[in-house]
Tab-separated table of C-alpha atoms and ligand atoms in Angstrom:
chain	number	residue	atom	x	y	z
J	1	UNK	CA	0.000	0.000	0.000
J	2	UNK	CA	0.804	3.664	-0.860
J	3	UNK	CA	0.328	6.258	1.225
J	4	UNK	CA	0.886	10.365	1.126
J	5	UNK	CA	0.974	12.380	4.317
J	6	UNK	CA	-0.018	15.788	2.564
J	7	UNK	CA	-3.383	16.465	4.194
J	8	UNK	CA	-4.073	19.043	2.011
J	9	UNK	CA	-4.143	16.699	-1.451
J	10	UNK	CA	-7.828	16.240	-1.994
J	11	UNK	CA	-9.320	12.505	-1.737
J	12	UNK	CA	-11.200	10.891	-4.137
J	13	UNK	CA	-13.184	7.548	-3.001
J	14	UNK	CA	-13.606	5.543	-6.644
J	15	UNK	CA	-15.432	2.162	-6.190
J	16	UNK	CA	-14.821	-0.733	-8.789
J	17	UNK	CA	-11.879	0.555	-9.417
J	18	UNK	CA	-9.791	-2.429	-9.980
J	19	UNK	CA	-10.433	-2.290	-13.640
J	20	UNK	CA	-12.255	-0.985	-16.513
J	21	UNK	CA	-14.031	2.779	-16.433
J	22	UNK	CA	-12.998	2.775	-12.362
J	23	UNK	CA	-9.436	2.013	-12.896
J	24	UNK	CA	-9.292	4.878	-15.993
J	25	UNK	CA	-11.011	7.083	-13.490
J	26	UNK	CA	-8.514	6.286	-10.553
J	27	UNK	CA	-5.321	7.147	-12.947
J	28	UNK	CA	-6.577	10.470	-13.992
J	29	UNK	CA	-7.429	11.611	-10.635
J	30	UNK	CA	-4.153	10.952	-9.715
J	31	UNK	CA	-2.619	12.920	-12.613
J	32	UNK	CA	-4.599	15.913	-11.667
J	33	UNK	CA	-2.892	15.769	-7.999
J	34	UNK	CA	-5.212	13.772	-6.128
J	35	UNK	CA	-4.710	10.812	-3.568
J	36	UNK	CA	-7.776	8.193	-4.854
J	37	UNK	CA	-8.924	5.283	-2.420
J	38	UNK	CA	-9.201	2.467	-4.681
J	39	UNK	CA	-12.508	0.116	-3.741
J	40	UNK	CA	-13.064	-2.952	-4.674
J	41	UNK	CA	-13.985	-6.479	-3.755
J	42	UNK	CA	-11.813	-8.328	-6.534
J	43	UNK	CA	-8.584	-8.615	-3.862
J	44	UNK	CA	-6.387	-9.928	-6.633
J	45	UNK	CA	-7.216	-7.503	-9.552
J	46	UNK	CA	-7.071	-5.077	-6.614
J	47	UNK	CA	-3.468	-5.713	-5.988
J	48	UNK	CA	-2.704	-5.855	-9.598
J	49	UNK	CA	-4.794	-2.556	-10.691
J	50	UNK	CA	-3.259	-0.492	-7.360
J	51	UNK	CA	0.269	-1.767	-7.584
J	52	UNK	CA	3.019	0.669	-8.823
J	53	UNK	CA	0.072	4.252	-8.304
J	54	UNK	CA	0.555	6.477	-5.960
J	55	UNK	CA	-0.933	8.382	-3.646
J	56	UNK	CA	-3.753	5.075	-3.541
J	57	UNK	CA	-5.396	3.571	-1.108
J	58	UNK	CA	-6.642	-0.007	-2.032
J	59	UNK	CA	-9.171	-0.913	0.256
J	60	UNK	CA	-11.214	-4.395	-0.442
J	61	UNK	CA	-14.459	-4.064	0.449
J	62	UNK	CA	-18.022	-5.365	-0.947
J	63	UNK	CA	-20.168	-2.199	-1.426
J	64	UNK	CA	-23.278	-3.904	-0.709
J	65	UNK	CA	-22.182	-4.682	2.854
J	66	UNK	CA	-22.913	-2.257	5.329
J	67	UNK	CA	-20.312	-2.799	7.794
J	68	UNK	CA	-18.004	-3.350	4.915
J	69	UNK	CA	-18.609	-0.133	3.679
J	70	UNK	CA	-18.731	1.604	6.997
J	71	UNK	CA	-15.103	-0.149	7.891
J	72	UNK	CA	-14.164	1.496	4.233
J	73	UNK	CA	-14.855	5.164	4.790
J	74	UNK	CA	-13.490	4.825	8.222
J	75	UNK	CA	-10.092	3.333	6.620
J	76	UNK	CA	-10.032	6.102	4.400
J	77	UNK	CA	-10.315	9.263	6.612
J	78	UNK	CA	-7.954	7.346	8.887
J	79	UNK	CA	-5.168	7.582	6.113
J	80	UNK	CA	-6.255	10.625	4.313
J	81	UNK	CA	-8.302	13.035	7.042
J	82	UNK	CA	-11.016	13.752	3.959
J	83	UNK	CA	-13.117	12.561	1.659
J	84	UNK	CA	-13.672	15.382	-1.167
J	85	UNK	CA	-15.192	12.973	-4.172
J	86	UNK	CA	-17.259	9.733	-4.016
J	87	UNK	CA	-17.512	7.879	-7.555
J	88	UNK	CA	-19.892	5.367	-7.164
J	89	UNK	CA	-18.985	3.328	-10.186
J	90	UNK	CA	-19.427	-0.411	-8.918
J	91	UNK	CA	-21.762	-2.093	-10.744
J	92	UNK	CA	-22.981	-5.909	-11.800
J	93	UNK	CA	-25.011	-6.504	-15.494
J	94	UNK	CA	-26.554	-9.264	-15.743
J	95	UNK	CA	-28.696	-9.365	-19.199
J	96	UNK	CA	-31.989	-11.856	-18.958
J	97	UNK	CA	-35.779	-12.080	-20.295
J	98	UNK	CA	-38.164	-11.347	-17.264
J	99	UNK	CA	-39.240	-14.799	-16.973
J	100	UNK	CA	-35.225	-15.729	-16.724
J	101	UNK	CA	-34.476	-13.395	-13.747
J	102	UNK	CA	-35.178	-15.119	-10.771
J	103	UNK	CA	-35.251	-13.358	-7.615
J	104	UNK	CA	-32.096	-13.805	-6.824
J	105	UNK	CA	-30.552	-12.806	-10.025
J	106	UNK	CA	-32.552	-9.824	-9.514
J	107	UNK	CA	-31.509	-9.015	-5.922
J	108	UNK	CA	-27.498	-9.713	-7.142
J	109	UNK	CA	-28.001	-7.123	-9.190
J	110	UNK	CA	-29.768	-4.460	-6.687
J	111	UNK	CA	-27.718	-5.399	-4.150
J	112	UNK	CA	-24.273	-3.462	-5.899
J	113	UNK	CA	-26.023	-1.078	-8.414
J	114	UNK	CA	-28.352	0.310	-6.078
J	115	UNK	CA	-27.592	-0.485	-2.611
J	116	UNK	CA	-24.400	-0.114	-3.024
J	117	UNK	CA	-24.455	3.755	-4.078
J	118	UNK	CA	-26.674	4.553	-1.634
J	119	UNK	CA	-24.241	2.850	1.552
J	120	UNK	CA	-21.451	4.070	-0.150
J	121	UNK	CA	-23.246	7.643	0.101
J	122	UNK	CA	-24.530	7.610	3.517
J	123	UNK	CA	-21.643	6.459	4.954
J	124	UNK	CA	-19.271	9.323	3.331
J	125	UNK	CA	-22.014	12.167	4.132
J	126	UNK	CA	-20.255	13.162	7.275
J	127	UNK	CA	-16.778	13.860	5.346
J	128	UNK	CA	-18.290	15.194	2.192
J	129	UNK	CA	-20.306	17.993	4.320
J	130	UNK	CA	-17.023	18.705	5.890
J	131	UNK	CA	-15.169	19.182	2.655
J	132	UNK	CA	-18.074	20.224	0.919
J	133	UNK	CA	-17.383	17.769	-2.112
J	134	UNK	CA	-19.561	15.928	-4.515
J	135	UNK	CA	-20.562	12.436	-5.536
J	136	UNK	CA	-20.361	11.068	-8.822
J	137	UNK	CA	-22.962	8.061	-9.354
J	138	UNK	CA	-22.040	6.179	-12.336
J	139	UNK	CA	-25.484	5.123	-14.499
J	140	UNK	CA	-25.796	3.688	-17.713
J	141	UNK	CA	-27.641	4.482	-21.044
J	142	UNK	CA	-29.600	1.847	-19.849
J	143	UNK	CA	-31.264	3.383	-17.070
J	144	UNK	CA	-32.542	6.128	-19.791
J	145	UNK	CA	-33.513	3.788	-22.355
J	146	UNK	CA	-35.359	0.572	-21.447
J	147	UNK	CA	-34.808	-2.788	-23.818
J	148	UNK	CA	-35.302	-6.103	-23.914
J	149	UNK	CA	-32.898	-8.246	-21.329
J	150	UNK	CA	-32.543	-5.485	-18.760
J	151	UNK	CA	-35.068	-6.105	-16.586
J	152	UNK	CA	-32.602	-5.971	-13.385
J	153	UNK	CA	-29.767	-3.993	-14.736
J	154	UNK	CA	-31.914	-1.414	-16.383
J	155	UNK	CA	-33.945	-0.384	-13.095
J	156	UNK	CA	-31.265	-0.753	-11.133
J	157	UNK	CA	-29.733	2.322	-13.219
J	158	UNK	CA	-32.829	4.016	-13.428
J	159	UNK	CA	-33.182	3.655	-9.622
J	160	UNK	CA	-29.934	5.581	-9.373
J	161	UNK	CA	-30.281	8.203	-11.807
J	162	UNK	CA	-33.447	8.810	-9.435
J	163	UNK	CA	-31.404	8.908	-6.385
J	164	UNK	CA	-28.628	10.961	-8.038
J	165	UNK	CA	-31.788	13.302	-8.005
J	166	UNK	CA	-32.769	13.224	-4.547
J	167	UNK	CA	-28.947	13.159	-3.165
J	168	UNK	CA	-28.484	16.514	-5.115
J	169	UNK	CA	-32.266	18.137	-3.603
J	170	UNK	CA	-31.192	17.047	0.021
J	171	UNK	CA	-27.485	17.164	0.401
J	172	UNK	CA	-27.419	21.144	-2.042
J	173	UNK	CA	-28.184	22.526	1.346
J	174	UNK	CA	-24.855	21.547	2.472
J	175	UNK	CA	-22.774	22.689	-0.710
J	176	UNK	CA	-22.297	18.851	-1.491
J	177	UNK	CA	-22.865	18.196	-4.845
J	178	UNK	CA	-24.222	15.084	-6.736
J	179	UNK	CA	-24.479	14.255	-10.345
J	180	UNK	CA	-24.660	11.670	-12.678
J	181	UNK	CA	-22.598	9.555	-15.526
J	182	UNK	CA	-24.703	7.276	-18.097
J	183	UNK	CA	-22.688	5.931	-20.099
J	184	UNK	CA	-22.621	3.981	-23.633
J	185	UNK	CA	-20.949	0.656	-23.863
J	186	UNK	CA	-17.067	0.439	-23.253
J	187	UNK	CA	-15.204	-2.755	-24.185
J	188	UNK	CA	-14.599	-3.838	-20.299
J	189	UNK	CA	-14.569	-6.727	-18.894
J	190	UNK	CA	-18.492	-6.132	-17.457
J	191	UNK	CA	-19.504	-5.548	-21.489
J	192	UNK	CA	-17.792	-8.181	-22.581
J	193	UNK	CA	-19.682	-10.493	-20.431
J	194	UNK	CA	-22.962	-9.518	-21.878
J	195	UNK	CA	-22.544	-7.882	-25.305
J	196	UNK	CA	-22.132	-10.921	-28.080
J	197	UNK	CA	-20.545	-10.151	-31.111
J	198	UNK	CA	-24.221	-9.323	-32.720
J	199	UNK	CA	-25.003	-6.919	-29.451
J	200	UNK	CA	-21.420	-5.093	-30.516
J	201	UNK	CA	-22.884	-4.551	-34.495
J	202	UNK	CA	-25.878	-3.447	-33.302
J	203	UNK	CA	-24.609	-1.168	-30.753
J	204	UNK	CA	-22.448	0.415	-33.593
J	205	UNK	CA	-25.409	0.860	-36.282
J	206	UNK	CA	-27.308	2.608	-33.422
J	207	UNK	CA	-24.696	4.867	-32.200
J	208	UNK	CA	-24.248	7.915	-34.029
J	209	UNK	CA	-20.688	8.252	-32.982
J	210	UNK	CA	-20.383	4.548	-34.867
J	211	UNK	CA	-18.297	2.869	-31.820
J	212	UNK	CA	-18.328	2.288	-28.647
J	213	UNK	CA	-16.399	4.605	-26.178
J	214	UNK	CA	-13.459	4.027	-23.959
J	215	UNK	CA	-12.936	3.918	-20.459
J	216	UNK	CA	-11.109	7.400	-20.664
J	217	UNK	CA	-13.997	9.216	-22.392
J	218	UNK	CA	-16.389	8.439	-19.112
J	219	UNK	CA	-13.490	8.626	-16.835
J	220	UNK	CA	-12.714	12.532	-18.458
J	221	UNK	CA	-16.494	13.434	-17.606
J	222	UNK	CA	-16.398	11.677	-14.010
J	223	UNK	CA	-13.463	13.875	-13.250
J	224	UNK	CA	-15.061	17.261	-15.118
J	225	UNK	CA	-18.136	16.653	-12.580
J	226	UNK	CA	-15.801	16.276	-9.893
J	227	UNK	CA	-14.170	19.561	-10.650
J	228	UNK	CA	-14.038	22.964	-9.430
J	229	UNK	CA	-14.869	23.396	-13.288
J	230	UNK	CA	-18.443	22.053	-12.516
J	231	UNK	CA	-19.181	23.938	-9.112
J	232	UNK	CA	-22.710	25.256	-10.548
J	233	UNK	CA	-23.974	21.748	-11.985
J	234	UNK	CA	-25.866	19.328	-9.345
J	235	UNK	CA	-28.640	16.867	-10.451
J	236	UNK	CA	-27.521	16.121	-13.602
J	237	UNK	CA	-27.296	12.757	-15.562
J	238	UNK	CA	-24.973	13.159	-18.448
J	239	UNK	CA	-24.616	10.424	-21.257
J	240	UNK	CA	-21.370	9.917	-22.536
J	241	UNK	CA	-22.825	7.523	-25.395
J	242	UNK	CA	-21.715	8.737	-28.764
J	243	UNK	CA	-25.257	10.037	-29.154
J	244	UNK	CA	-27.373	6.840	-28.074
J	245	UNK	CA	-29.758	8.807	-25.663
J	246	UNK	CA	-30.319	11.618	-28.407
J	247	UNK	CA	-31.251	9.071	-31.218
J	248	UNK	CA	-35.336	7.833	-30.539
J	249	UNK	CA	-35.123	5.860	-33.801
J	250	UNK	CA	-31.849	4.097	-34.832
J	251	UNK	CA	-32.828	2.202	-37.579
J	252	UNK	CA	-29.914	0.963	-39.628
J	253	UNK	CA	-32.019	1.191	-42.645
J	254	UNK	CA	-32.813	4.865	-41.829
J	255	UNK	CA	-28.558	5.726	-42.142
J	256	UNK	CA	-27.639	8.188	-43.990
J	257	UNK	CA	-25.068	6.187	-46.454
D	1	NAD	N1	-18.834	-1.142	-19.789
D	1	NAD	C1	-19.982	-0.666	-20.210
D	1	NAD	O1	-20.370	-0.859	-21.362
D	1	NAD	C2	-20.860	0.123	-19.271
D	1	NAD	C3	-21.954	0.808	-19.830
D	1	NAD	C4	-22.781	1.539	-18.992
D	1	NAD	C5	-22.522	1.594	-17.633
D	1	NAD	N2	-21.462	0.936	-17.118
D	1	NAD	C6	-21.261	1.018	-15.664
D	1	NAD	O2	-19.951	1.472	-15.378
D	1	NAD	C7	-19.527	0.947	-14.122
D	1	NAD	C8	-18.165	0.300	-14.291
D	1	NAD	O3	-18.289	-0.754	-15.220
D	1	NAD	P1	-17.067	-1.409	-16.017
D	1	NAD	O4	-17.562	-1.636	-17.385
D	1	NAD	O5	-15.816	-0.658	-15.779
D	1	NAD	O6	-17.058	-2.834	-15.287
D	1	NAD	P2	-15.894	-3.844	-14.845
D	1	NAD	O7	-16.561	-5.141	-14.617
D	1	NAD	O8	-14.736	-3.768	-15.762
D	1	NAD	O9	-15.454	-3.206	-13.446
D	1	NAD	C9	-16.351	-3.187	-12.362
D	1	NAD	C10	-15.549	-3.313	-11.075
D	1	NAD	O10	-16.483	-3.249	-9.983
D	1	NAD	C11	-16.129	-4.252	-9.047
D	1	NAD	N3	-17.332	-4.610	-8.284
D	1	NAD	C12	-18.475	-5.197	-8.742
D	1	NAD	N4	-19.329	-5.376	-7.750
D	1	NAD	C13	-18.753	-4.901	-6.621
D	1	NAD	C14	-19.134	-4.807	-5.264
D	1	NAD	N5	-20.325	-5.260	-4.848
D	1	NAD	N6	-18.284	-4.256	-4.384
D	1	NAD	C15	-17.084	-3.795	-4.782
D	1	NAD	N7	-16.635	-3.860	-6.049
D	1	NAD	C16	-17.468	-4.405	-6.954
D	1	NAD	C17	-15.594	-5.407	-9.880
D	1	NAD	O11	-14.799	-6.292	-9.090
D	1	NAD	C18	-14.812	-4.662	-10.954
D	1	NAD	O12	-13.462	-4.447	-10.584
D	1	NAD	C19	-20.622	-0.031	-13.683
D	1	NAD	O13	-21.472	0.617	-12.747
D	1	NAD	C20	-21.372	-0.321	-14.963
D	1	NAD	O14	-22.707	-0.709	-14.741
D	1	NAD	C21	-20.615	0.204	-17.895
């Protein structure tokens, strides 16, 4: 483990950030001169992702736990003294029809997408008044557009897109601000679990941007919100999505060739 002893660096809390759009997001925090507690409950990839950045603190912790997440925060204003950003980027996709999604499929998925950003909140509230910061929840297009298979994954996005909202009504009082990243699909290792080669055509036909994005293009926008650069924006849900959210009818027969 890395540690800095300059209490004045400010600290960002990223969750899931052993890999994919949380790992991006970790790295460029750190190049604009924060210290970044890295969350995550994948020990190994934990170790791997955190080893040779600095200031981190890796921190293994399930974000659906309570005490877990409790033990977290506490472990982080114990090294750092402040928590100025929360990204909660965790998440679980499972695709399935309705009929598929058995309760407990369902619950897996609620359990980290929703649950978890709202723990994760709660339980940094205290240091985020304190430092006045902001939270960044991380959505997904597919909490603004419903489709087939996303019974679980697509509510549970929705559900914090909502919440985004009523963090940012209650917690504006306190100059803590909260917004919100949806984004389009990036080739991680969560995608790739779920998108099939035909998913990845069809994603591109439908995009107007014609690709999917990378973990640096959300990771660029978490970091914006997170800024100084973004002190009058609160409630917000921004798609980073190549234009998915904009486009009602994406017809590949309706391309302009
Ligand atoms: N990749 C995409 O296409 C895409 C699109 C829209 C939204 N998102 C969202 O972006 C976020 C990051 O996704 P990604 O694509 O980088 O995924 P990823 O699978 O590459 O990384 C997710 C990380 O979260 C960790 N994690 C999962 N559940 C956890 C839990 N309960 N406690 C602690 N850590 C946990 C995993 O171990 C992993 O390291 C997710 O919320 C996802 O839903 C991704």
């Amino acid at each position: 483990m890395n540690s800095n002893s300059n209490d004045k660096l400010p600290t960002a809390i990223v969750t899931g950030a052993a890999r994919g759009i949380g790992l991006a997001t970790t790295k460029l925090f750190l190049s604009k001169g924060y210290r970044v507690a890295m969350v995550d409950r994948d020990v190994p990839e934990l170790q791997n992702a955190s080893d040779g950045l600095n200031p981190v603190w890796p921190v293994n912790c399930d974000v659906s736990q309570q005490e877990q997440v409790n033990a977290m925060v506490h472990s982080v204003l114990q090294w750092a003294g402040r928590v100025d950003v929360l990204v909660n980027n965790a998440g679980v996709a499972d695709f399935a029809a309705i009929q598929d999604t058995t309760f407990e499929r369902w619950q897996t998925v609620m359990r980290t997408n929703l649950d978890g950003v709202f723990l994760c909140s709660q339980a940094a509230l205290p240091a985020l008044r304190e430092s006045r910061g902001c939270i960044v929840n991380i959505a997904s297009i597919s909490g603004l557009r419903a489709s087939t298979l996303r019974v679980a994954y697509g509510t549970s996005k929705a559900a914090v897109i909502h919440l985004t909202k009523q963090q940012a009504a209650e917690l504006g009082e306190w100059g803590v601000r909260v917004n919100c990243v949806a984004p389009g699909p990036v080739k991680t290792k969560l995608a790739a679990a779920v998108h099939t080669p035909a998913i990845v055509n069809a994603y591109h036909d439908a995009i107007p941007l014609n690709r999917y994005g990378s973990e640096e293009e959300i990771a660029r926008v978490i970091v914006f919100l997170s800024s100084a650069e973004a002190s009058y924006l609160t409630g917000q849900v921004i798609a980073v999505d190549g234009g998915f959210d904009a486009t009602g009818v994406g017809l590949p027969a309706l391309r302009i060739p």
